[in-house]
Coordinates of C-alpha atoms and ligand atoms in Angstrom, one line a residue:
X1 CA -19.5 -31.1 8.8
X2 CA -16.4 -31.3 7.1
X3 CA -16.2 -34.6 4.9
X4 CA -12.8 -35.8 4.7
X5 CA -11.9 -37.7 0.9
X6 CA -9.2 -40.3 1.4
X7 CA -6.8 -40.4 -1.7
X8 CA -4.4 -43.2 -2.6
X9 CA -1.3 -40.9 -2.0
X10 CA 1.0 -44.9 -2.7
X11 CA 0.3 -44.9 -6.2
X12 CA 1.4 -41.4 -7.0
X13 CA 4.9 -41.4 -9.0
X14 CA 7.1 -38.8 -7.7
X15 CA 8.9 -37.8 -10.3
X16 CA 6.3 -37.2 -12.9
X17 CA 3.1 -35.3 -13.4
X18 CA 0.7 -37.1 -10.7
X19 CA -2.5 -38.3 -11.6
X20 CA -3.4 -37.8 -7.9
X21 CA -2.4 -34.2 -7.7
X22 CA -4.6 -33.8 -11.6
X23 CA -7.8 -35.8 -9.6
X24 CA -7.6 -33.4 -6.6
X25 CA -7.2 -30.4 -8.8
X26 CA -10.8 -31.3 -10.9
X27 CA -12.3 -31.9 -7.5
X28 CA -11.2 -28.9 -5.5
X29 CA -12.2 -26.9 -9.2
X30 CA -16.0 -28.4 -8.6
X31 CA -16.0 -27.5 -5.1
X32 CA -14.8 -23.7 -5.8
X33 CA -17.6 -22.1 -7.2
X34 CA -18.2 -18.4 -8.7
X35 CA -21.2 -18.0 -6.1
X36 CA -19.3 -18.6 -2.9
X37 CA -16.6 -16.2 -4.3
X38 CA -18.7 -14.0 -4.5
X39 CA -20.2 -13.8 -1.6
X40 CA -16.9 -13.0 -0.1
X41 CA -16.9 -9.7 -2.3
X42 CA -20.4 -8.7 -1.0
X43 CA -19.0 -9.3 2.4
X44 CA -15.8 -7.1 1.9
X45 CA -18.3 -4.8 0.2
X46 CA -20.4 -4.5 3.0
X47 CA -17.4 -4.1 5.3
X48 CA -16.3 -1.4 3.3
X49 CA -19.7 0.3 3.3
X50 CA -20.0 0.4 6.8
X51 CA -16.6 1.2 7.7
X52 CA -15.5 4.6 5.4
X53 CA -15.9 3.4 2.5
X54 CA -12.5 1.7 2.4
X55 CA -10.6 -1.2 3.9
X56 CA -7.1 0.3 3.6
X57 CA -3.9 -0.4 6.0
X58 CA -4.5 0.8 9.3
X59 CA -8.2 1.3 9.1
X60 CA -11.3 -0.4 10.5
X61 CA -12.6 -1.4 7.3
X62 CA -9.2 -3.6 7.8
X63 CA -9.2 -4.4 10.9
X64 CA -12.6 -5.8 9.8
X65 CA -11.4 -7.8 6.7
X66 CA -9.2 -9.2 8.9
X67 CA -11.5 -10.9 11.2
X68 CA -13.8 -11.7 8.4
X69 CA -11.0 -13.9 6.6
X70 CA -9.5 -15.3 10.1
X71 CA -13.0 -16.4 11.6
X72 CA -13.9 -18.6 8.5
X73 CA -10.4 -19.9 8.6
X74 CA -10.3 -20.8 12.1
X75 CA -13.8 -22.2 11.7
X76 CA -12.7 -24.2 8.5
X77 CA -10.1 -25.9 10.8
X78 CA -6.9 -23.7 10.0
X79 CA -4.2 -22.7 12.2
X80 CA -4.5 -19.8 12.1
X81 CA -2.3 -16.9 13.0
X82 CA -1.2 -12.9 12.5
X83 CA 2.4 -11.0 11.5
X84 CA 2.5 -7.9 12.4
X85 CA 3.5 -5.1 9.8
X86 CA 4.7 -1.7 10.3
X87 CA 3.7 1.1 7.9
X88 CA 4.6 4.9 8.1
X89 CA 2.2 7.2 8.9
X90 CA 3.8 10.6 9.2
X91 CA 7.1 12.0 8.7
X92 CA 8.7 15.5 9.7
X93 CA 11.4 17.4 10.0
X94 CA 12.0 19.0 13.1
X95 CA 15.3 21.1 12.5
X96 CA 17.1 22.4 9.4
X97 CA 19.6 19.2 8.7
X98 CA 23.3 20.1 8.7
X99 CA 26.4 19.0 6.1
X100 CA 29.8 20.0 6.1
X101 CA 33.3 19.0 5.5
X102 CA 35.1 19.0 8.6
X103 CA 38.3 18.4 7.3
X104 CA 40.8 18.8 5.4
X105 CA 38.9 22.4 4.6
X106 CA 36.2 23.4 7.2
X107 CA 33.2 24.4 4.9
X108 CA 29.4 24.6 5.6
X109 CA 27.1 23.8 3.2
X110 CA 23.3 25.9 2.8
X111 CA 20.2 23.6 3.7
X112 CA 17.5 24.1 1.1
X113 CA 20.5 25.5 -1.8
X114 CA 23.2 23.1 -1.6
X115 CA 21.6 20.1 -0.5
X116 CA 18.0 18.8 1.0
X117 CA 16.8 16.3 3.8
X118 CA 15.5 13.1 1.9
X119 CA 11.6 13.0 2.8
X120 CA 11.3 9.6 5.0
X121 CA 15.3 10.1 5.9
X122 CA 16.0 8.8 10.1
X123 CA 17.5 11.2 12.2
X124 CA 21.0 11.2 12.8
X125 CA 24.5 12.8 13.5
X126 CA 27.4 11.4 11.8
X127 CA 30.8 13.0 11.6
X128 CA 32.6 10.0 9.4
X129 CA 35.1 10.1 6.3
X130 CA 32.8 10.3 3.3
X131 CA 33.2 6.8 0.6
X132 CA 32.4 7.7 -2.9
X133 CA 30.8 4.6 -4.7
X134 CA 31.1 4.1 -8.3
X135 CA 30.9 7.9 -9.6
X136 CA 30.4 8.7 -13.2
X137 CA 32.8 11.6 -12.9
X138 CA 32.7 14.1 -15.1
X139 CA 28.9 13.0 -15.7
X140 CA 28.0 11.0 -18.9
X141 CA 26.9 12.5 -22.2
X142 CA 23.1 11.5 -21.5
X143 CA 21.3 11.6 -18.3
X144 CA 20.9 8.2 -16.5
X145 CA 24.5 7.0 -17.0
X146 CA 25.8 6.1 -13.4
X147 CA 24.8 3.0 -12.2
X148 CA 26.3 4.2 -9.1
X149 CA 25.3 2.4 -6.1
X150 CA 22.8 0.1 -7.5
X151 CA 24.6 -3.1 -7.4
X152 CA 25.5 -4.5 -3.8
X153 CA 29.1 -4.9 -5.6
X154 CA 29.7 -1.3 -6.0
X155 CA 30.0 -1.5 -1.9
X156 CA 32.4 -4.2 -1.9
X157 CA 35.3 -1.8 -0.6
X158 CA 33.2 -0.1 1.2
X159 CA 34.1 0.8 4.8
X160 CA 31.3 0.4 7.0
X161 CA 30.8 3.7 9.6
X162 CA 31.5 5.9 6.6
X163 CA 29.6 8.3 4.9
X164 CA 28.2 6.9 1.2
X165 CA 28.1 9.5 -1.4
X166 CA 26.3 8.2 -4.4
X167 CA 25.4 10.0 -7.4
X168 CA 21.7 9.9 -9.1
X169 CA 21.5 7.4 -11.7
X170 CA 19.9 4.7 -13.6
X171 CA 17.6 2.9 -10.2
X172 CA 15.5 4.2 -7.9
X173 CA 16.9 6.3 -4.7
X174 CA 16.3 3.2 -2.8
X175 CA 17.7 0.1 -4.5
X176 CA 21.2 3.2 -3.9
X177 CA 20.5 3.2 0.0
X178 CA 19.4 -0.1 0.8
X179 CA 22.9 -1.2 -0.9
X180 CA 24.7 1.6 1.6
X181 CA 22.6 0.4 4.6
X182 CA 23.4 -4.0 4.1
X183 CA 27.1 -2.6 3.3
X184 CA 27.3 -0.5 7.0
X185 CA 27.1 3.0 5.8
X186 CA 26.8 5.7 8.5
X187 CA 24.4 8.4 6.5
X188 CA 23.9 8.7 2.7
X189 CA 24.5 11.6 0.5
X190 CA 23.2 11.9 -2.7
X191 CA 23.8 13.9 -5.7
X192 CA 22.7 15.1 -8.3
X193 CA 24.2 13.2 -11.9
X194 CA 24.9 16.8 -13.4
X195 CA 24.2 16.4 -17.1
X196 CA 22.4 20.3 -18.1
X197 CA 19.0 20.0 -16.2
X198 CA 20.1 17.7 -13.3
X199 CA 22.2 19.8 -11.7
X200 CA 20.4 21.3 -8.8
X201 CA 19.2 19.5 -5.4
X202 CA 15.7 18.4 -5.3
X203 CA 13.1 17.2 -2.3
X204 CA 11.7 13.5 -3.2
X205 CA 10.5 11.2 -0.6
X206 CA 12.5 7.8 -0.6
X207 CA 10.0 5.8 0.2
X208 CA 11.8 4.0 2.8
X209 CA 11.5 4.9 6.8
X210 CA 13.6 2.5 8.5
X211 CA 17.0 3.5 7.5
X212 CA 17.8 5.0 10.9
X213 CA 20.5 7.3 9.3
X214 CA 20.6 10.5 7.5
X215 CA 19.6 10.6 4.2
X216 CA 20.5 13.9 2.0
X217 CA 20.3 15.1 -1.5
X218 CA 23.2 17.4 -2.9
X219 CA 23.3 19.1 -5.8
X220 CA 26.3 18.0 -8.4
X221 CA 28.6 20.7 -7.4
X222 CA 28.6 19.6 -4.0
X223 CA 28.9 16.1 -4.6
X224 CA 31.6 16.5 -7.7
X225 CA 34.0 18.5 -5.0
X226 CA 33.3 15.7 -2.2
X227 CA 34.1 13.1 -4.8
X228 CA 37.3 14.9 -5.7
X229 CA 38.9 14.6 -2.3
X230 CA 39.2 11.5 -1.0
X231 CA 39.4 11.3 2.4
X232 CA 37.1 14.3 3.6
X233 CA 35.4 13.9 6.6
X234 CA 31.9 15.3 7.0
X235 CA 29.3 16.0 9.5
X236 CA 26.0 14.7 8.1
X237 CA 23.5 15.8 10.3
X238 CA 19.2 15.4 9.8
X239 CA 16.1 15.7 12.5
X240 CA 13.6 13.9 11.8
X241 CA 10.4 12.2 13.1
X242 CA 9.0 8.9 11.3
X243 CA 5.4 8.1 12.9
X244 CA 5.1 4.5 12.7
X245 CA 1.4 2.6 12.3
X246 CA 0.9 -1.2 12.9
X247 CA -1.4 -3.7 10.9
X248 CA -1.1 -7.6 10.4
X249 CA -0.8 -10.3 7.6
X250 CA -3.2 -13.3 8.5
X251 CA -1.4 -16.6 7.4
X252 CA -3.4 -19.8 7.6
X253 CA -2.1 -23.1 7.5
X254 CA -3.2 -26.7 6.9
X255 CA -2.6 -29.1 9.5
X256 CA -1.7 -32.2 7.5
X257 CA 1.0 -32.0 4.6
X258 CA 4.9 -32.3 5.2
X259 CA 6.1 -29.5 6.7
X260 CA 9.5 -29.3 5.5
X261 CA 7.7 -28.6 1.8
X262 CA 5.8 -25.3 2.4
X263 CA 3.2 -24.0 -0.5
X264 CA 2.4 -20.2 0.2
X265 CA -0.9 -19.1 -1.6
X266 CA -1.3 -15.5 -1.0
X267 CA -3.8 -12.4 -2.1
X268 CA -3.5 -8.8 -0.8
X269 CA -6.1 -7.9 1.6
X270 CA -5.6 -4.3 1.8
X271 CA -7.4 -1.8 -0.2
X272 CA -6.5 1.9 -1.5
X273 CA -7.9 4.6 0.7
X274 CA -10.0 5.5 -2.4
X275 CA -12.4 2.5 -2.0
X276 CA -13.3 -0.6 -1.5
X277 CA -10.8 -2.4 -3.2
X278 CA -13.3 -5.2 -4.8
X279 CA -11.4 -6.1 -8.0
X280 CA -8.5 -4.7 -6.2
X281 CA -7.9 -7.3 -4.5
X282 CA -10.8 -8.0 -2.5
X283 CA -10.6 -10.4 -6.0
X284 CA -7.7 -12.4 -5.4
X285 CA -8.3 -12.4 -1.7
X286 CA -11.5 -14.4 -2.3
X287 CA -10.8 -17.0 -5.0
X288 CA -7.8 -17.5 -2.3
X289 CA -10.6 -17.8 0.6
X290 CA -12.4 -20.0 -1.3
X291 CA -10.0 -22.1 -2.6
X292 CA -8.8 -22.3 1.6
X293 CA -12.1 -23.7 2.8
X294 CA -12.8 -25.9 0.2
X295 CA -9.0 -27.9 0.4
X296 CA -9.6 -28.5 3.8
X297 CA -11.4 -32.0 2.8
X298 CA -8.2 -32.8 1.4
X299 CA -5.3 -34.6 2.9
X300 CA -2.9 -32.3 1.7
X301 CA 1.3 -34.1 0.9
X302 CA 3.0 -30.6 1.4
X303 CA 1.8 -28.4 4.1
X304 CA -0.3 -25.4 2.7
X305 CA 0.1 -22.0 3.7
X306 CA -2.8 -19.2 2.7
X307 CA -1.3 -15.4 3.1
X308 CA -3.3 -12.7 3.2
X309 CA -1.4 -9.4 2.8
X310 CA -1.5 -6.4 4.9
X311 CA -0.4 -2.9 3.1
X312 CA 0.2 -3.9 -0.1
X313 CA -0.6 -0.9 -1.6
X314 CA 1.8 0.8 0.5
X315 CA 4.9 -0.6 -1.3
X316 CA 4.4 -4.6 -0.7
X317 CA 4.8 -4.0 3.1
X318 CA 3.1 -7.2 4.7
X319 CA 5.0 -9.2 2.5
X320 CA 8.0 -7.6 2.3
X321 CA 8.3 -7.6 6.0
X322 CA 7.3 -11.3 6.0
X323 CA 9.4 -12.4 3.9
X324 CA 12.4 -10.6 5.7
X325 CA 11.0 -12.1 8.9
X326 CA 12.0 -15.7 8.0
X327 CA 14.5 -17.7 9.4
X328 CA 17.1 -19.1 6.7
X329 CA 15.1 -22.6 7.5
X330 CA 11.7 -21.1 7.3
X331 CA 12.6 -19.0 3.8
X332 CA 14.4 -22.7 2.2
X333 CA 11.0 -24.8 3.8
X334 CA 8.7 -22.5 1.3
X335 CA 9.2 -24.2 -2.6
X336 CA 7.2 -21.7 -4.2
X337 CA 4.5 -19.2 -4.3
X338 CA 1.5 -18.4 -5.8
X339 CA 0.1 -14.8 -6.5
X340 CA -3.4 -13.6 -7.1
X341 CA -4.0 -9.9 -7.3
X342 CA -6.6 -8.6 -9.6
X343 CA -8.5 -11.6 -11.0
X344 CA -12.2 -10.2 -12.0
X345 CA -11.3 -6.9 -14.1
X346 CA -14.5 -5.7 -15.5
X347 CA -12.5 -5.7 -19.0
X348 CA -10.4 -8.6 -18.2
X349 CA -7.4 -10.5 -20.1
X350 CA -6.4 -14.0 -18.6
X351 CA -2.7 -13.0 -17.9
X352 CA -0.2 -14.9 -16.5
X353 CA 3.0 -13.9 -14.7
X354 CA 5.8 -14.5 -17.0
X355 CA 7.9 -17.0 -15.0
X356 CA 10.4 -17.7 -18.4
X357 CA 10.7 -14.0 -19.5
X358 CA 9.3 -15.9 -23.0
X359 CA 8.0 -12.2 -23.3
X360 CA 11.0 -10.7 -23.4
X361 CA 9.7 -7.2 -21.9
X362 CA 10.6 -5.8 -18.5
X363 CA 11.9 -7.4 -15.7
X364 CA 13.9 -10.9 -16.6
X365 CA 12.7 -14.6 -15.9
X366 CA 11.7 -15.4 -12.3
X367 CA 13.9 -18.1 -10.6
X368 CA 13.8 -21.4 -11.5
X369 CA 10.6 -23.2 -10.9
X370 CA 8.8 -20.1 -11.9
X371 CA 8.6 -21.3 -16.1
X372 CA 6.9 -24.3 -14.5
X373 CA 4.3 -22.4 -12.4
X374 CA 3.5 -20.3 -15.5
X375 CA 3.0 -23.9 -17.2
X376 CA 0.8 -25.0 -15.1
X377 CA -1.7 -22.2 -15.3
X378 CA -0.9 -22.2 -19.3
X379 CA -2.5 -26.2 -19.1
X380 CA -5.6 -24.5 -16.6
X381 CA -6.7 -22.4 -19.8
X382 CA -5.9 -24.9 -22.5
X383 CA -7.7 -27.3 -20.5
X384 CA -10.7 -25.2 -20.9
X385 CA -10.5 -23.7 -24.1
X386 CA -9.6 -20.4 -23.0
X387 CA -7.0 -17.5 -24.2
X388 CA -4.0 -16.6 -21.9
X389 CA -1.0 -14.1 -22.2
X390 CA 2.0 -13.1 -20.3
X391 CA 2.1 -10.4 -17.9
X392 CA 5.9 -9.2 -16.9
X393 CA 6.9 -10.5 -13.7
X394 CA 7.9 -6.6 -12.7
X395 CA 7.7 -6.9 -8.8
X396 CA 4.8 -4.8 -8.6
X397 CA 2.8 -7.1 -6.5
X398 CA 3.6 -9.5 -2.8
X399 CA 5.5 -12.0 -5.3
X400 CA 8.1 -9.2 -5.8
X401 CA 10.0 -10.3 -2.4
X402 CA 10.0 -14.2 -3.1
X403 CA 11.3 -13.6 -6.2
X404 CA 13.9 -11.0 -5.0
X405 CA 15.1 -14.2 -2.4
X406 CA 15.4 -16.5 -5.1
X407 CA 11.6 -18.5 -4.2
X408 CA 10.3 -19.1 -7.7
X409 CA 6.7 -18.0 -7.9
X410 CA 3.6 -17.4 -10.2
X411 CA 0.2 -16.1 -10.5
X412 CA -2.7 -14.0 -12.5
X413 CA -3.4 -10.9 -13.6
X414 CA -6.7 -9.9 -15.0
X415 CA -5.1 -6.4 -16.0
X416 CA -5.7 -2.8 -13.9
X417 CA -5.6 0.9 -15.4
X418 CA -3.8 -0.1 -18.7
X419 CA -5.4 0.0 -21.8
X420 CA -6.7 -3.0 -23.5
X421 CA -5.7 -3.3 -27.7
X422 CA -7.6 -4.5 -30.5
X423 CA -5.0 -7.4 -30.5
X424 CA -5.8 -8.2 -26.5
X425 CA -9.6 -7.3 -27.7
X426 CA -9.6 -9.9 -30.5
X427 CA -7.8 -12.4 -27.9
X428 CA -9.7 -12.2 -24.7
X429 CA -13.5 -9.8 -26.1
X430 CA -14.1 -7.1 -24.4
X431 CA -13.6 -3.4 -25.0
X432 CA -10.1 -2.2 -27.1
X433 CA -9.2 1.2 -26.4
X434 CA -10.5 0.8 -22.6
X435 CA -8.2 0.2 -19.6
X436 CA -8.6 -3.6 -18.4
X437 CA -10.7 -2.0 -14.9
X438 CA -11.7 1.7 -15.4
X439 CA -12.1 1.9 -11.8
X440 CA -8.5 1.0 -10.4
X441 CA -7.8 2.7 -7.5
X442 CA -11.0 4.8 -7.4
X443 CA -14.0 4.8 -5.4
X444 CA -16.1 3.0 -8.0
X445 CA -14.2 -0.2 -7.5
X446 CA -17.4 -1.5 -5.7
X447 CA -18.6 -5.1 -6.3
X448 CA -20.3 -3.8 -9.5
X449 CA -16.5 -3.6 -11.0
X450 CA -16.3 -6.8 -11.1
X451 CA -16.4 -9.4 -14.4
X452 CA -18.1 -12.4 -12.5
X453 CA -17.1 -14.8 -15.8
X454 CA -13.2 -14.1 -15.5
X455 CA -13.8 -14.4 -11.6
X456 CA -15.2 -17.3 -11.9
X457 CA -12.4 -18.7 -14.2
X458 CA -9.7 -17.3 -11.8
X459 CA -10.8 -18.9 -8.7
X460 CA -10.8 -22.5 -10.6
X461 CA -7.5 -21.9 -11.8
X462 CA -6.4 -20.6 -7.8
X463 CA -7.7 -23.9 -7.2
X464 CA -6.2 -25.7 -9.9
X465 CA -2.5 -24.7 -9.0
X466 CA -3.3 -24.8 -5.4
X467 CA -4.0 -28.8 -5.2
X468 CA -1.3 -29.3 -8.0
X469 CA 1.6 -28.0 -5.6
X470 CA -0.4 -29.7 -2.8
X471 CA 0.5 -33.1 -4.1
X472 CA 3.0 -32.5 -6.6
X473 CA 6.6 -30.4 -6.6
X474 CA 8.3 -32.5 -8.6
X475 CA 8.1 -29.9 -11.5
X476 CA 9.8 -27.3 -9.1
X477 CA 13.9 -27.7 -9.2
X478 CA 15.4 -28.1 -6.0
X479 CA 17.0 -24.8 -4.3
X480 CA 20.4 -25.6 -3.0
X481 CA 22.1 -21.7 -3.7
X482 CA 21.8 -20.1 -0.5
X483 CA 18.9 -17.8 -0.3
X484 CA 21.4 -15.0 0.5
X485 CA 23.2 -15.9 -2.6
X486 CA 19.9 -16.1 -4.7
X487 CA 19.4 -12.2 -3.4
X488 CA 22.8 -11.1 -4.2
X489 CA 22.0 -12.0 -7.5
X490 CA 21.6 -8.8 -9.5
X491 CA 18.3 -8.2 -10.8
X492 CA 16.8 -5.7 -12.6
X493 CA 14.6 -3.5 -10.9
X494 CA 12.0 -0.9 -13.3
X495 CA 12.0 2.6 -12.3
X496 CA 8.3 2.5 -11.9
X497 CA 8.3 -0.5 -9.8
X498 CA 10.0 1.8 -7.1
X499 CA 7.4 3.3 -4.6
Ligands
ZN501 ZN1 -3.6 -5.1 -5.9

């Protein structure tokens, strides 16, 4: 029986830190406790165990996870509901691709010497007059000089229907093409930048499937004589088949709250095909379970949304896509989001994302509202006597879309394969010299990989930050930029980042 705990929502100032939003978050902290969380692992554990020893995208050991989570949802009174996510499976090329310049000069270019098909490239055949974007031409003293293609401004005169040829530079393949696809472009051709070394064409799979247009890789002579005639016409031509799986995001919401003031609280559900994915993020998916059936004796003010991510560790896929999904109404209705992935490392550090950029490493501040969010979980550990640290807000995990649309967000990090110093030692204990969880991505992430202290800790502070945006978002500023503006913005994106 669910007991319901009436609060006196009247006497709550809006504008300031709200004692009822502090009360709910020490009860909801009681309620949350280590034992309950984990026995969510033993259950994802035991899924894993019987099903492959995995619960990756696409697998049963998902499919499984994915009932687990949505039966004690639905039975703690969510609404409860799927998104579906696509994922690629396979990828082939079925014909040697063709490139040449039709005119002014007919010329045929060699497939496998001159230029490649882009592993994950669509199939296509485009005869179009070819647009160079922002070439560093001739290339730069040092490699990584062009920027060519990586800000959405470099396509501002860009004629959609035409061919973009963009040469290798400092982002990933990617950022280049998804800023020729939103600008119209018919095909891509890449080249190489063509410093000594980086001449030549070379296979690499863009990670990316759903272009729908030829993708190719030149080498820098090609691309340096293309460059040098405006006006060329080419025949891009590529074969391809992309083999598309399906798997789902499970979203749970509350039934009270206002629903014009969304709070997402999200974990990846997915694991590696290595294993069973406990600390990663069978984790974060559990202190976010827990956390979900224990605020359902609250009245919640803001509507509550729990997000449980499908394919993560294919490249942020369920979240990506969701994200994407939303209306412009739905995407302005969510004020913020919380992240947990990775919150019982065996040799753990209390990190926070690093909302402020205070750090000053990596990838800059997260948008406004995001400093706030790291302050709150900054006053979780002070509150308790604990030591906390930054952790770059790179994009690496299912925040990496909100941010990117201008939804401020925050989270923890108990720390994966990197390797814990005598300074992080002396801060948090534990083991200097020894990654924060010697088993990320590997099969001995098993519920023994777990540090049931930090997990214990984590959950309380999901908890924490969860009833504190329940009740109270009058730390988070007010968005009024369009979210389309808020993505034009141009952000930084690491090369590892890309997958
Ligand atoms: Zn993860």
């Amino acid at each position: 029986m669910a007991t319901v705990i009436t609060l006196p929502l009247a006497v709550a100032p809006a504008a300031q830190a709200s004692p009822v939003s502090d009360a709910v978050a020490v009860l909801l902290t009681k309620k949350v406790k280590g034992a309950n969380v984990t026995k969510h692992l033993r259950e994802f554990q035991r899924i894993a165990d019987a099903n492959g020893g995995n619960r990756a995208a696409g697998s049963a050991g998902y499919d499984k996870s994915v009932e687990y989570v949505s039966s004690k949802l639905r039975k703690a009174g969510y609404r409860v509901t799927t998104t579906d996510v696509e994922f690629p499976t396979g990828w082939a090329e079925l014909a040697p691709p063709v490139l040449e310049q039709v005119s002014p000069n007919a010329k045929t270019y060699a497939p496998g010497v001159d230029f490649l098909t882009v592993t994950s490239s669509g199939s296509g055949d485009v005869t179009a007059e070819v647009q160079v974007i922002d070439a560093v031409l001739p290339p730069g003293p040092n490699p990584n000089t062009s920027t060519a293609g990586c800000e959405a401004a470099d396509f501002a005169g860009f004629m959609p229907g035409r061919i973009a040829l963009i040469q290798r530079g400092t982002c990933p393949y990617q950022q280049k093409a998804d800023n020729a696809k939103a600008a119209g472009a018919a095909a891509v051709v890449f080249f190489n930048e063509g410093q000594p070394g980086r001449t030549d064409s070379y296979a690499f799979d863009i990670g990316e499937w759903r272009y729908g247009f030829p993708v190719v890789f030149a080498d820098f002579a090609v691309g340096n004589e293309l460059a040098a005639s405006p006006g060329t016409r080419l025949h891009v031509k590529t074969t391809t088949r992309v083999d598309v799986g399906r798997t789902k995001n499970v979203l749970a919401e509350t039934r009270t709250g206002d629903p014009d003031k969304v709070v997402v609280v999200g974990a990846h559900l997915d694991s590696v095909h290595e294993g069973a994915g406990i600390n990663d993020n069978a984790s974060g998916t559990a202190g976010v379970l827990e956390t979900a059936l224990q605020l359902r004796h609250f009245p919640v003010r803001h509507k509550v949304r729990f997000a449980f991510w499908g394919a993560e560790e294919l490249g942020l896929l369920g979240s990506t896509q969701y994200v994407q999904g939303l209306s412009r109404a739905e995407h302005d209705r969510i004020k913020l989001y919380l992240n947990f992935d990775m919150i019982g490392s065996p040799n753990f550090g209390y990190f926070i994302y690093d909302g402020d950029n205070s750090d000053a490493v990596g990838a800059p501040a997260g948008p406004p509202g995001s400093a706030q969010i790291e302050k709150t979980f900054e006053r979780f550990y002070q509150k308790r006597g604990l030591p906390f640290a930054g952790t770059d807000f790179s994009g690496r995990s299912d925040y990496g879309p909100f941010i990117e649309t201008g939804i401020p967000a925050g989270g923890l990090f108990t720390g994966g394969e990197g390797i814990k110093t005598p300074e992080q030692a002396a801060l948090f204990g534990g083991t200097a010299g020894a990654p924060f969880d010697p088993c990320y991505h590997t099969p001995c992430d098993s519920i023994a990989n777990v540090n049931t202290t930090a997990l214990d800790v984590n959950s309380d502070a999901v908890a924490a930050a969860t009833a504190t945006y329940a009740y109270d978002l009058s730390g988070i500023p007010p968005r009024n930029a369009p979210a389309a503006e808020a993505a034009s913005a141009p952000r930084a994106i690491p090369e590892h980042a890309a997958h």
